[in-house]
Coordinates of C-alpha atoms in Angstrom, one line a residue:
Chain A
X1 CA -143.4 36.7 55.9
X2 CA -141.0 34.2 54.5
X3 CA -138.2 36.6 54.6
X4 CA -139.2 37.7 58.6
X5 CA -138.7 33.8 59.4
X6 CA -135.4 33.9 57.9
X7 CA -134.3 36.8 59.5
X8 CA -135.7 35.6 62.4
X9 CA -133.9 32.2 62.4
X10 CA -130.6 34.0 61.4
X11 CA -131.0 36.1 64.5
X12 CA -131.6 33.4 66.8
X13 CA -128.5 31.6 65.3
X14 CA -126.4 35.1 65.9
X15 CA -127.7 35.3 69.5
X16 CA -126.7 31.4 70.1
X17 CA -122.9 31.8 68.6
X18 CA -121.0 32.5 71.7
X19 CA -122.8 29.8 73.6
X20 CA -122.5 27.1 70.6
X21 CA -118.8 27.9 69.6
X22 CA -117.8 28.4 73.5
X23 CA -114.0 28.8 72.9
X24 CA -112.4 32.3 73.8
X25 CA -111.0 32.8 70.3
X26 CA -114.4 32.0 68.4
X27 CA -116.2 34.1 71.0
X28 CA -113.5 37.3 70.7
X29 CA -113.6 36.7 66.6
X30 CA -117.4 36.8 66.8
X31 CA -117.4 39.7 69.1
X32 CA -115.2 41.4 66.4
X33 CA -117.3 40.8 63.4
X34 CA -120.1 42.7 65.2
X35 CA -117.9 45.6 66.2
X36 CA -116.9 46.0 62.5
X37 CA -120.2 45.3 61.4
X38 CA -121.3 48.1 63.3
X39 CA -118.5 50.3 62.2
X40 CA -119.5 49.3 58.4
X41 CA -123.0 49.5 58.9
X42 CA -122.8 53.0 59.7
X43 CA -120.5 53.6 57.0
X44 CA -122.8 52.5 54.7
X45 CA -125.2 55.1 55.3
X46 CA -123.4 57.7 53.6
X47 CA -121.1 55.7 51.5
X48 CA -123.6 53.3 50.7
X49 CA -127.0 54.8 50.2
X50 CA -125.6 58.2 49.7
X51 CA -123.1 57.0 47.2
X52 CA -120.4 59.5 49.0
X53 CA -117.5 57.5 49.3
X54 CA -115.8 58.6 52.7
X55 CA -112.0 57.0 53.0
X56 CA -111.6 59.0 56.3
X57 CA -114.1 57.3 58.4
X58 CA -111.8 56.5 61.1
X59 CA -112.0 60.2 62.1
X60 CA -115.1 59.5 63.8
X61 CA -114.2 56.2 64.7
X62 CA -110.8 57.6 66.6
X63 CA -113.0 60.6 68.0
X64 CA -115.2 57.9 69.7
X65 CA -112.1 56.0 71.3
X66 CA -110.2 59.1 71.7
X67 CA -112.9 60.3 73.9
X68 CA -113.7 57.4 76.2
X69 CA -110.1 56.7 76.7
X70 CA -109.3 60.3 77.7
X71 CA -112.4 61.3 79.8
X72 CA -111.3 58.2 81.8
X73 CA -107.7 59.4 82.1
X74 CA -108.2 63.1 82.8
X75 CA -111.3 62.7 84.5
X76 CA -112.0 59.1 85.7
X77 CA -114.9 58.3 83.4
X78 CA -116.2 55.0 82.6
X79 CA -114.7 54.8 79.2
X80 CA -118.5 54.0 77.9
X81 CA -119.6 57.4 79.7
X82 CA -117.9 59.6 77.0
X83 CA -119.9 57.9 73.9
X84 CA -122.2 61.2 73.8
X85 CA -119.2 63.2 73.8
X86 CA -117.3 61.5 71.1
X87 CA -120.8 61.5 69.0
X88 CA -121.0 65.2 69.4
X89 CA -117.4 65.5 68.4
X90 CA -117.9 63.4 65.5
X91 CA -120.9 64.9 64.3
X92 CA -119.6 68.4 64.7
X93 CA -116.5 67.5 62.7
X94 CA -118.5 65.9 59.9
X95 CA -120.2 69.1 59.6
X96 CA -117.3 71.0 59.3
X97 CA -115.6 68.5 56.8
X98 CA -119.0 68.1 54.9
X99 CA -120.3 71.8 54.5
X100 CA -117.3 72.0 52.1
X101 CA -116.4 69.2 50.4
X102 CA -119.6 67.6 49.7
X103 CA -120.2 70.0 47.1
X104 CA -117.2 68.5 45.3
X105 CA -118.4 65.4 43.4
X106 CA -117.2 61.9 43.8
X107 CA -113.6 61.2 44.2
X108 CA -113.0 64.8 45.6
X109 CA -115.0 64.1 48.3
X110 CA -113.1 61.0 49.2
X111 CA -109.8 62.2 48.5
X112 CA -110.9 65.5 51.2
X113 CA -111.9 62.9 53.8
X114 CA -108.2 60.6 53.4
X115 CA -106.7 64.2 53.9
X116 CA -109.0 65.3 56.8
X117 CA -107.8 61.5 58.5
X118 CA -104.3 61.9 58.2
X119 CA -104.2 65.3 59.0
X120 CA -106.3 64.1 62.4
X121 CA -103.1 61.3 63.0
X122 CA -100.6 64.0 62.7
X123 CA -102.4 66.3 65.2
X124 CA -103.2 63.5 67.8
X125 CA -100.0 62.3 67.5
X126 CA -98.2 65.5 68.7
X127 CA -101.0 66.2 71.6
X128 CA -99.6 65.3 74.7
X129 CA -103.1 65.1 76.8
X130 CA -104.3 62.8 73.8
X131 CA -101.2 60.3 74.9
X132 CA -99.2 61.8 71.5
X133 CA -97.6 58.8 70.1
X134 CA -98.0 56.2 72.7
X135 CA -101.6 56.5 73.1
X136 CA -104.2 56.0 75.9
X137 CA -105.3 53.4 78.4
X138 CA -108.4 52.3 79.9
X139 CA -108.8 51.0 83.4
X140 CA -106.4 48.3 84.1
X141 CA -108.5 46.5 86.7
X142 CA -112.2 47.1 86.7
X143 CA -113.6 49.4 89.4
X144 CA -117.4 48.8 88.6
X145 CA -119.2 47.0 86.2
X146 CA -119.7 50.1 84.5
X147 CA -116.2 49.9 82.9
X148 CA -116.8 47.2 81.0
X149 CA -113.7 45.8 81.3
X150 CA -114.2 41.9 81.0
X151 CA -111.9 39.0 80.5
X152 CA -114.3 37.0 78.5
X153 CA -115.3 38.1 74.9
X154 CA -119.1 37.0 75.7
X155 CA -120.2 40.0 77.6
X156 CA -118.8 42.1 74.6
X157 CA -120.6 40.0 72.1
X158 CA -123.8 40.6 73.6
X159 CA -123.2 44.5 73.8
X160 CA -121.9 44.6 70.6
X161 CA -125.1 42.8 69.2
X162 CA -127.5 45.0 71.0
X163 CA -125.6 48.1 69.5
X164 CA -125.6 46.5 65.9
X165 CA -129.2 45.7 66.3
X166 CA -129.7 49.7 67.1
X167 CA -127.6 51.0 64.3
X168 CA -129.2 48.4 61.7
X169 CA -132.9 49.3 63.0
X170 CA -132.0 53.0 62.5
X171 CA -131.0 52.3 59.1
X172 CA -133.8 50.1 58.4
X173 CA -136.2 53.1 59.3
X174 CA -134.2 55.3 57.0
X175 CA -134.5 53.2 54.1
X176 CA -138.3 53.5 54.3
X177 CA -138.7 56.9 54.8
X178 CA -138.0 59.9 52.7
X179 CA -134.7 60.5 53.5
X180 CA -133.8 57.0 52.4
X181 CA -135.5 57.3 49.5
X182 CA -134.0 61.1 48.6
X183 CA -130.5 59.6 49.5
X184 CA -130.8 56.9 47.0
X185 CA -131.9 59.5 44.4
X186 CA -129.0 61.6 45.3
X187 CA -126.6 58.6 44.5
X188 CA -128.5 57.5 41.4
X189 CA -128.4 61.4 39.6
X190 CA -128.0 64.1 41.6
X191 CA -129.1 66.7 39.1
X192 CA -132.4 64.7 38.5
X193 CA -133.3 64.5 42.0
X194 CA -132.6 68.4 42.5
X195 CA -135.1 69.1 39.8
X196 CA -137.9 67.4 41.9
X197 CA -137.2 69.9 45.0
X198 CA -134.3 67.3 46.7
X199 CA -132.3 69.6 48.7
X200 CA -129.3 67.1 47.9
X201 CA -126.2 69.1 49.7
X202 CA -128.4 69.1 52.9
X203 CA -129.6 65.6 52.6
X204 CA -125.8 64.5 51.9
X205 CA -124.8 66.5 55.3
X206 CA -127.5 64.9 57.1
X207 CA -126.3 61.4 56.2
X208 CA -122.9 62.3 56.5
X209 CA -123.6 63.4 60.2
X210 CA -125.8 60.5 61.1
X211 CA -123.1 57.9 59.7
X212 CA -120.1 60.0 61.9
X213 CA -122.0 60.1 65.2
X214 CA -122.7 55.9 64.8
X215 CA -119.2 55.4 63.7
X216 CA -117.9 56.9 67.0
X217 CA -120.1 54.6 69.0
X218 CA -117.8 51.8 67.2
X219 CA -114.8 53.6 68.1
X220 CA -115.7 54.1 71.7
X221 CA -116.6 50.2 72.1
X222 CA -113.1 49.4 70.5
X223 CA -111.3 51.3 73.0
X224 CA -113.6 49.8 75.7
X225 CA -112.9 46.3 74.7
X226 CA -109.0 46.8 73.8
X227 CA -108.6 49.3 77.1
X228 CA -106.0 51.1 74.7
X229 CA -105.9 53.4 71.8
X230 CA -103.2 55.0 69.9
X231 CA -102.7 57.1 66.6
X232 CA -102.4 53.6 64.4
X233 CA -105.2 52.0 65.7
X234 CA -107.4 54.7 66.1
X235 CA -106.9 57.1 63.3
X236 CA -104.8 54.9 60.7
X237 CA -105.8 54.9 57.3
X238 CA -106.0 51.1 57.2
X239 CA -109.2 51.2 59.5
X240 CA -110.9 53.4 57.3
X241 CA -110.3 51.1 54.4
X242 CA -111.3 48.2 56.4
X243 CA -114.6 49.8 57.0
X244 CA -115.2 50.7 53.8
X245 CA -114.2 47.3 51.9
X246 CA -116.4 45.6 54.5
X247 CA -119.4 47.5 53.5
X248 CA -118.3 46.8 49.6
X249 CA -117.5 43.5 49.7
X250 CA -120.7 42.6 51.5
X251 CA -122.9 45.2 49.5
X252 CA -122.7 48.9 50.0
X253 CA -126.3 50.1 50.0
X254 CA -127.8 46.8 51.5
X255 CA -129.3 46.8 54.9
X256 CA -127.2 43.5 56.0
X257 CA -124.4 44.1 53.3
X258 CA -121.6 45.5 55.9
X259 CA -122.5 42.8 58.2
X260 CA -121.8 40.2 55.8
X261 CA -118.7 41.9 54.7
X262 CA -117.3 41.6 58.4
X263 CA -118.1 38.4 58.6
X264 CA -116.4 37.4 55.8
X265 CA -113.0 39.7 56.5
X266 CA -112.6 39.9 59.8
X267 CA -112.3 35.8 60.4
X268 CA -109.4 36.4 57.2
X269 CA -107.8 38.9 58.9
X270 CA -108.0 37.2 62.8
X271 CA -106.7 34.0 60.8
X272 CA -103.9 35.3 58.4
X273 CA -102.7 37.5 61.8
X274 CA -102.2 33.9 63.8
X275 CA -100.9 31.6 61.1
X276 CA -98.4 34.4 60.0
X277 CA -97.8 36.2 63.1
X278 CA -96.3 39.4 63.4
X279 CA -95.1 39.4 59.8
X280 CA -98.7 39.6 58.6
X281 CA -99.3 42.9 59.4
X282 CA -97.9 44.3 56.0
X283 CA -99.5 41.7 54.3
X284 CA -103.0 43.1 55.5
X285 CA -102.4 45.8 53.2
X286 CA -101.8 43.6 50.0
X287 CA -104.9 41.6 50.6
X288 CA -107.3 44.7 51.1
X289 CA -105.8 46.2 48.2
X290 CA -106.4 42.7 46.1
X291 CA -110.0 42.8 47.4
X292 CA -110.8 46.1 46.3
X293 CA -109.7 45.2 42.6
X294 CA -111.9 42.0 42.9
X295 CA -114.9 44.0 43.8
X296 CA -114.7 46.9 41.5
X297 CA -113.8 44.5 38.7
X298 CA -116.6 41.9 39.2
X299 CA -118.9 42.7 42.3
X300 CA -119.3 46.3 42.1
X301 CA -122.6 46.2 43.9
X302 CA -121.2 43.6 46.4
X303 CA -121.5 39.9 47.8
X304 CA -125.0 39.9 49.2
X305 CA -126.5 41.6 46.0
X306 CA -125.0 38.7 44.0
X307 CA -126.4 36.4 46.5
X308 CA -130.0 38.2 46.1
X309 CA -130.1 38.6 42.4
X310 CA -129.2 34.9 41.8
X311 CA -132.1 33.9 44.4
X312 CA -134.5 36.3 42.5
X313 CA -133.4 34.6 39.1
X314 CA -133.9 31.2 40.7
X315 CA -137.3 32.4 42.0
X316 CA -138.6 33.6 39.1
X317 CA -137.0 30.9 36.7
X318 CA -139.1 27.9 39.4
X319 CA -142.1 30.1 39.2
X320 CA -142.0 30.6 35.5
X321 CA -141.6 26.6 35.3
X322 CA -144.7 26.1 37.6
X323 CA -146.5 28.2 35.2
X324 CA -145.2 25.9 32.6
X325 CA -146.3 23.0 34.3
X326 CA -149.7 24.0 35.1
X327 CA -150.2 25.0 31.4
Chain B
X1 CA -148.6 85.7 35.7
X2 CA -147.7 82.7 36.5
X3 CA -144.1 83.0 35.2
X4 CA -142.5 85.8 33.7
X5 CA -138.9 86.4 32.0
X6 CA -137.6 89.6 31.6
X7 CA -134.7 90.6 29.1
X8 CA -133.2 87.1 30.0
X9 CA -129.5 87.1 29.0
X10 CA -126.9 84.5 29.1
X11 CA -123.5 84.9 28.0
X12 CA -120.6 82.2 28.3
X13 CA -117.2 84.5 27.9
X14 CA -117.5 86.8 25.1
X15 CA -120.1 84.7 23.5
X16 CA -123.7 85.6 24.0
X17 CA -126.2 82.6 24.0
X18 CA -129.5 84.2 24.7
X19 CA -130.0 88.0 24.1
X20 CA -132.9 89.7 26.1
X21 CA -135.3 87.4 25.9
X22 CA -138.7 88.4 27.4
X23 CA -142.1 86.4 27.8
X24 CA -144.9 85.5 30.0
X25 CA -147.1 82.9 30.7
X26 CA -150.7 82.7 32.4
X27 CA -151.9 79.9 34.0
X28 CA -153.0 77.2 31.5
X29 CA -150.8 78.8 28.6
X30 CA -148.8 76.3 26.6
X31 CA -145.6 78.1 25.5
X32 CA -143.4 76.6 22.7
X33 CA -139.5 77.4 22.2
X34 CA -138.1 76.5 18.7
X35 CA -135.4 77.0 16.8
X36 CA -132.1 75.2 15.0
X37 CA -129.3 73.4 17.4
X38 CA -127.4 75.8 18.9
X39 CA -130.3 78.9 18.5
X40 CA -130.3 79.4 22.6
X41 CA -133.6 77.7 23.2
X42 CA -132.1 75.1 25.4
X43 CA -130.0 77.7 27.5
X44 CA -133.1 79.6 27.8
X45 CA -135.1 76.9 29.2
X46 CA -132.4 76.2 31.7
X47 CA -132.3 79.6 33.1
X48 CA -135.9 79.0 33.3
X49 CA -135.2 76.1 35.7
X50 CA -132.5 77.0 37.5
X51 CA -130.1 74.9 36.1
X52 CA -128.2 78.0 34.5
X53 CA -128.2 81.2 36.0
X54 CA -129.0 84.2 34.0
X55 CA -126.0 86.7 33.2
X56 CA -128.9 89.6 33.7
X57 CA -132.4 89.9 33.5
X58 CA -135.1 88.4 35.6
X59 CA -137.1 85.2 35.8
X60 CA -140.5 85.6 37.9
X61 CA -142.6 82.5 39.2
X62 CA -145.6 83.1 40.9
X63 CA -144.8 87.0 41.5
X64 CA -141.6 85.9 43.1
X65 CA -137.8 86.7 41.8
X66 CA -136.5 83.1 41.5
X67 CA -133.3 84.4 39.5
X68 CA -130.8 83.5 41.4
X69 CA -132.6 80.3 43.1
X70 CA -131.2 77.1 42.7
X71 CA -133.6 74.2 41.1
X72 CA -134.3 72.4 44.0
X73 CA -135.9 76.0 45.4
X74 CA -138.0 76.5 42.3
X75 CA -139.4 72.8 42.6
X76 CA -140.6 74.2 45.9
X77 CA -142.5 77.3 44.2
X78 CA -143.9 75.0 41.9
X79 CA -141.4 74.4 38.7
X80 CA -141.0 70.9 37.4
X81 CA -139.2 69.7 34.1
X82 CA -138.2 66.7 32.3
X83 CA -134.8 66.3 30.5
X84 CA -133.6 66.2 26.8
X85 CA -131.4 63.1 27.4
X86 CA -134.0 61.2 30.1
X87 CA -132.1 61.7 33.7
X88 CA -134.0 58.8 35.5
X89 CA -133.0 57.1 38.8
X90 CA -131.6 54.1 37.0
X91 CA -131.3 52.0 39.7
X92 CA -134.9 52.6 41.3
X93 CA -138.1 51.1 40.2
X94 CA -140.6 52.9 38.4
X95 CA -142.5 53.8 41.4
X96 CA -139.7 54.9 43.7
X97 CA -138.8 57.1 40.9
X98 CA -142.2 58.9 40.9
X99 CA -142.2 58.6 44.6
X100 CA -139.1 60.9 44.8
X101 CA -141.3 63.4 43.2
X102 CA -144.1 63.1 45.4
X103 CA -142.0 63.7 48.8
X104 CA -142.0 66.9 47.6
X105 CA -145.4 67.6 49.2
X106 CA -145.4 65.1 51.9
X107 CA -142.6 63.1 53.9
X108 CA -145.0 60.0 54.8
X109 CA -144.3 57.0 52.5
X110 CA -147.3 55.4 52.2
X111 CA -148.9 58.8 51.2
X112 CA -146.2 59.4 48.7
X113 CA -146.8 55.8 47.3
X114 CA -150.5 56.4 47.2
X115 CA -149.7 59.6 45.0
X116 CA -147.0 57.9 43.0
X117 CA -149.6 55.3 41.8
X118 CA -151.8 58.1 41.0
X119 CA -149.8 59.7 38.6
X120 CA -148.6 56.2 37.0
X121 CA -152.4 55.4 36.4
X122 CA -152.7 58.9 34.5
X123 CA -149.2 59.0 32.5
X124 CA -150.3 54.9 31.8
X125 CA -147.3 53.2 33.5
X126 CA -148.9 51.3 36.3
X127 CA -148.2 47.9 34.4
X128 CA -144.6 48.5 34.7
X129 CA -144.4 50.2 38.3
X130 CA -142.1 47.3 39.7
X131 CA -139.7 47.1 36.8
X132 CA -136.4 49.1 37.0
X133 CA -136.7 52.3 35.5
X134 CA -132.7 51.6 33.8
X135 CA -134.8 48.6 32.0
X136 CA -137.2 51.1 30.1
X137 CA -136.8 52.2 26.6
X138 CA -136.4 55.7 25.8
X139 CA -140.1 56.5 25.2
X140 CA -141.0 54.9 28.8
X141 CA -138.2 56.8 30.7
X142 CA -139.3 60.2 28.8
X143 CA -142.7 59.4 30.0
X144 CA -141.5 58.3 33.6
X145 CA -139.7 61.7 33.6
X146 CA -143.1 63.5 33.1
X147 CA -144.9 61.2 35.9
X148 CA -141.7 61.9 38.1
X149 CA -142.2 66.0 37.3
X150 CA -146.1 66.0 38.2
X151 CA -145.6 64.0 41.4
X152 CA -144.0 67.4 42.6
X153 CA -147.6 68.7 42.0
X154 CA -146.3 71.5 40.0
X155 CA -147.8 74.6 38.7
X156 CA -145.7 74.9 35.4
X157 CA -144.1 71.6 33.4
X158 CA -141.1 72.5 31.2
X159 CA -140.6 69.7 28.8
X160 CA -137.3 69.5 27.2
X161 CA -137.6 67.8 23.7
X162 CA -139.8 65.4 25.3
X163 CA -140.8 63.9 21.7
X164 CA -137.3 63.5 20.6
X165 CA -135.8 60.1 19.7
X166 CA -139.7 58.8 19.8
X167 CA -141.2 57.2 16.4
X168 CA -144.1 58.6 14.6
X169 CA -146.6 56.3 16.6
X170 CA -144.6 57.1 19.9
X171 CA -144.6 61.2 19.2
X172 CA -148.7 60.9 18.9
X173 CA -148.9 58.6 22.2
X174 CA -147.0 61.3 23.8
X175 CA -148.7 64.6 22.4
X176 CA -152.3 63.2 23.7
X177 CA -150.3 62.5 26.9
X178 CA -149.2 66.2 26.8
X179 CA -153.0 67.4 26.0
X180 CA -154.0 65.2 28.5
X181 CA -152.2 67.2 31.4
X182 CA -153.0 70.4 29.7
X183 CA -156.8 69.7 30.5
X184 CA -156.0 69.1 34.3
X185 CA -155.2 72.9 34.0
X186 CA -151.2 72.7 33.9
X187 CA -149.1 75.4 32.4
X188 CA -146.7 74.0 29.6
X189 CA -143.4 75.3 28.3
X190 CA -142.3 73.3 25.7
X191 CA -138.9 72.9 23.6
X192 CA -139.4 71.2 20.6
X193 CA -137.8 70.2 17.1
X194 CA -140.7 68.7 15.8
X195 CA -142.7 71.5 14.1
X196 CA -146.3 69.5 13.9
X197 CA -146.0 69.1 17.7
X198 CA -145.5 72.9 18.7
X199 CA -148.3 73.9 16.0
X200 CA -150.6 71.1 17.4
X201 CA -149.8 72.0 21.1
X202 CA -148.6 75.5 21.6
X203 CA -150.8 78.6 21.8
X204 CA -147.4 80.9 21.7
X205 CA -144.3 80.1 20.1
X206 CA -140.8 81.9 20.3
X207 CA -138.6 81.2 17.9
X208 CA -134.8 81.4 18.7
X209 CA -131.7 82.4 16.0
X210 CA -128.4 82.6 17.1
X211 CA -129.3 83.4 20.6
X212 CA -131.9 85.9 19.4
X213 CA -135.7 86.0 19.9
X214 CA -136.3 86.6 16.1
X215 CA -140.4 85.8 16.3
X216 CA -143.0 85.7 19.0
X217 CA -146.5 85.2 18.5
X218 CA -149.2 82.4 17.7
X219 CA -148.0 79.0 15.8
X220 CA -149.8 80.2 12.5
X221 CA -148.2 84.1 12.7
X222 CA -144.8 82.7 13.6
X223 CA -144.8 80.3 10.5
X224 CA -145.7 83.0 8.2
X225 CA -143.3 85.6 9.8
X226 CA -141.1 86.3 7.0
X227 CA -138.0 86.7 9.5
X228 CA -138.6 83.0 10.5
X229 CA -139.0 81.7 7.1
X230 CA -135.9 83.4 6.2
X231 CA -133.6 82.5 9.0
X232 CA -134.8 79.2 10.0
X233 CA -137.9 77.8 8.4
X234 CA -137.4 78.6 5.1
X235 CA -134.5 76.6 4.2
X236 CA -136.3 73.8 5.9
X237 CA -139.8 73.9 5.1
X238 CA -138.6 74.1 1.5
X239 CA -136.6 71.0 2.3
X240 CA -139.2 69.3 4.1
X241 CA -141.8 70.0 1.9
X242 CA -140.0 68.5 -1.0
X243 CA -139.5 65.4 1.2
X244 CA -143.3 65.3 2.1
X245 CA -143.5 66.0 5.9
X246 CA -143.3 68.9 7.8
X247 CA -140.7 68.9 10.7
X248 CA -137.1 67.7 11.2
X249 CA -137.2 64.1 12.8
X250 CA -133.9 64.4 14.3

């Protein structure tokens, strides 16, 4: 009961944010936080719940982004109309990568996903129809409202919020159904899970495919907002790392972990880019590296888990005190 | 016939670890597997569960050849196990651990939770149902593994040294639990170091020595078998008798 009150309060704040902080910079910042929260929440399904750390999720992000731009460029579709195409392609690619690599344990899966992502970047860089090294652009002027091309970030903010709520809703449903339990069991101890009849390979693949499909939606939204995609922004390893770090920093395997991570990292990056200008681009890598080390060393289960544990400890301490006082 | 092993052989390279072992179990039987460390009993056990595939020979479960099936395929067909070193889901609660087992027979979370509570009640872990499995001690985790296996609603339960590392009192409680489970009509295979456990529980015993099955019979027959006495129990029984108890606590 208390938890739902808190959640409603936070949701109300999130809905009101772009109206309370009505500057273009802060609205755009809010929209970006939500966009990356979508991608990180999608990653969380396979990386957080199932414990299969994909470092190549940008492939799916790129799939969604490229599908929307390519179908606009070649067929004149509104960019957002190609979302199902991007999802289908991502799910197909996830199956192709997942079937051979999800048998690999631990780091080998991660390395395989990096290899595939880099391969995809190189291939796309050499395909003219996908804009090669230059990239693809969306509509310069909106033809209809369906092009979703706005100068203000406000419409994007609410669009991203709606998509994020769908992704989180799906994750919440999953968390409380058999597949969610099975994924956590596989993450904890795959051998034991299999002894209880859990088809570990199949469930990991399901998680990977669902995660891939949702990540591609984030890619399509990114391309729609920026109206442009190139191999670096759409398929660069930095985007993979960014998605992963947001989930890990906030709390992998927790429903709201990726959102917390995005709410910390996106402003950090935007502000450092603004302060440092173009020179800051390389520094981003250094910052990410440092964050990876700090999370791995001090908060392997993420900041949200830390806060939740502290709250739980404080609660039990205060209830202990109440018991003592009563006695 | 519920479970049948026919000439099960397992080799690792040139080393034969299990050599042509055969056994058959009817519903409600308890089979004990004993032998010194490295005798091949755990390897044979893992060939039954599917964690290892036999090099040759067959494993028949409920009339179906499961020799090359994976552990999860065997679990669906009614086989459940515990592990020598407990393999609980450390970050999940005791209840959630058991629910993973229950989910094999239902996809409904509420039903799985209800079934898990029933099992926890049976094994006496209801009081700690919300504790994280990683916070339990060895006896609790071994008990939890049995609960989790039972939740899959198996026809046969294989226990790999379920008593190892327990104190004498804990062993007594564990034996009571196994008896209780057996009374529900469960068929059991038990790997055990502790002789008194085997003698008090099993109806038939296979004695392993250097990969071979050197004896097979009731506990009484086996302990009187000259081959067993000389190869395995002889030295130990003598030593144990001198120390005043029957069995190796390790």
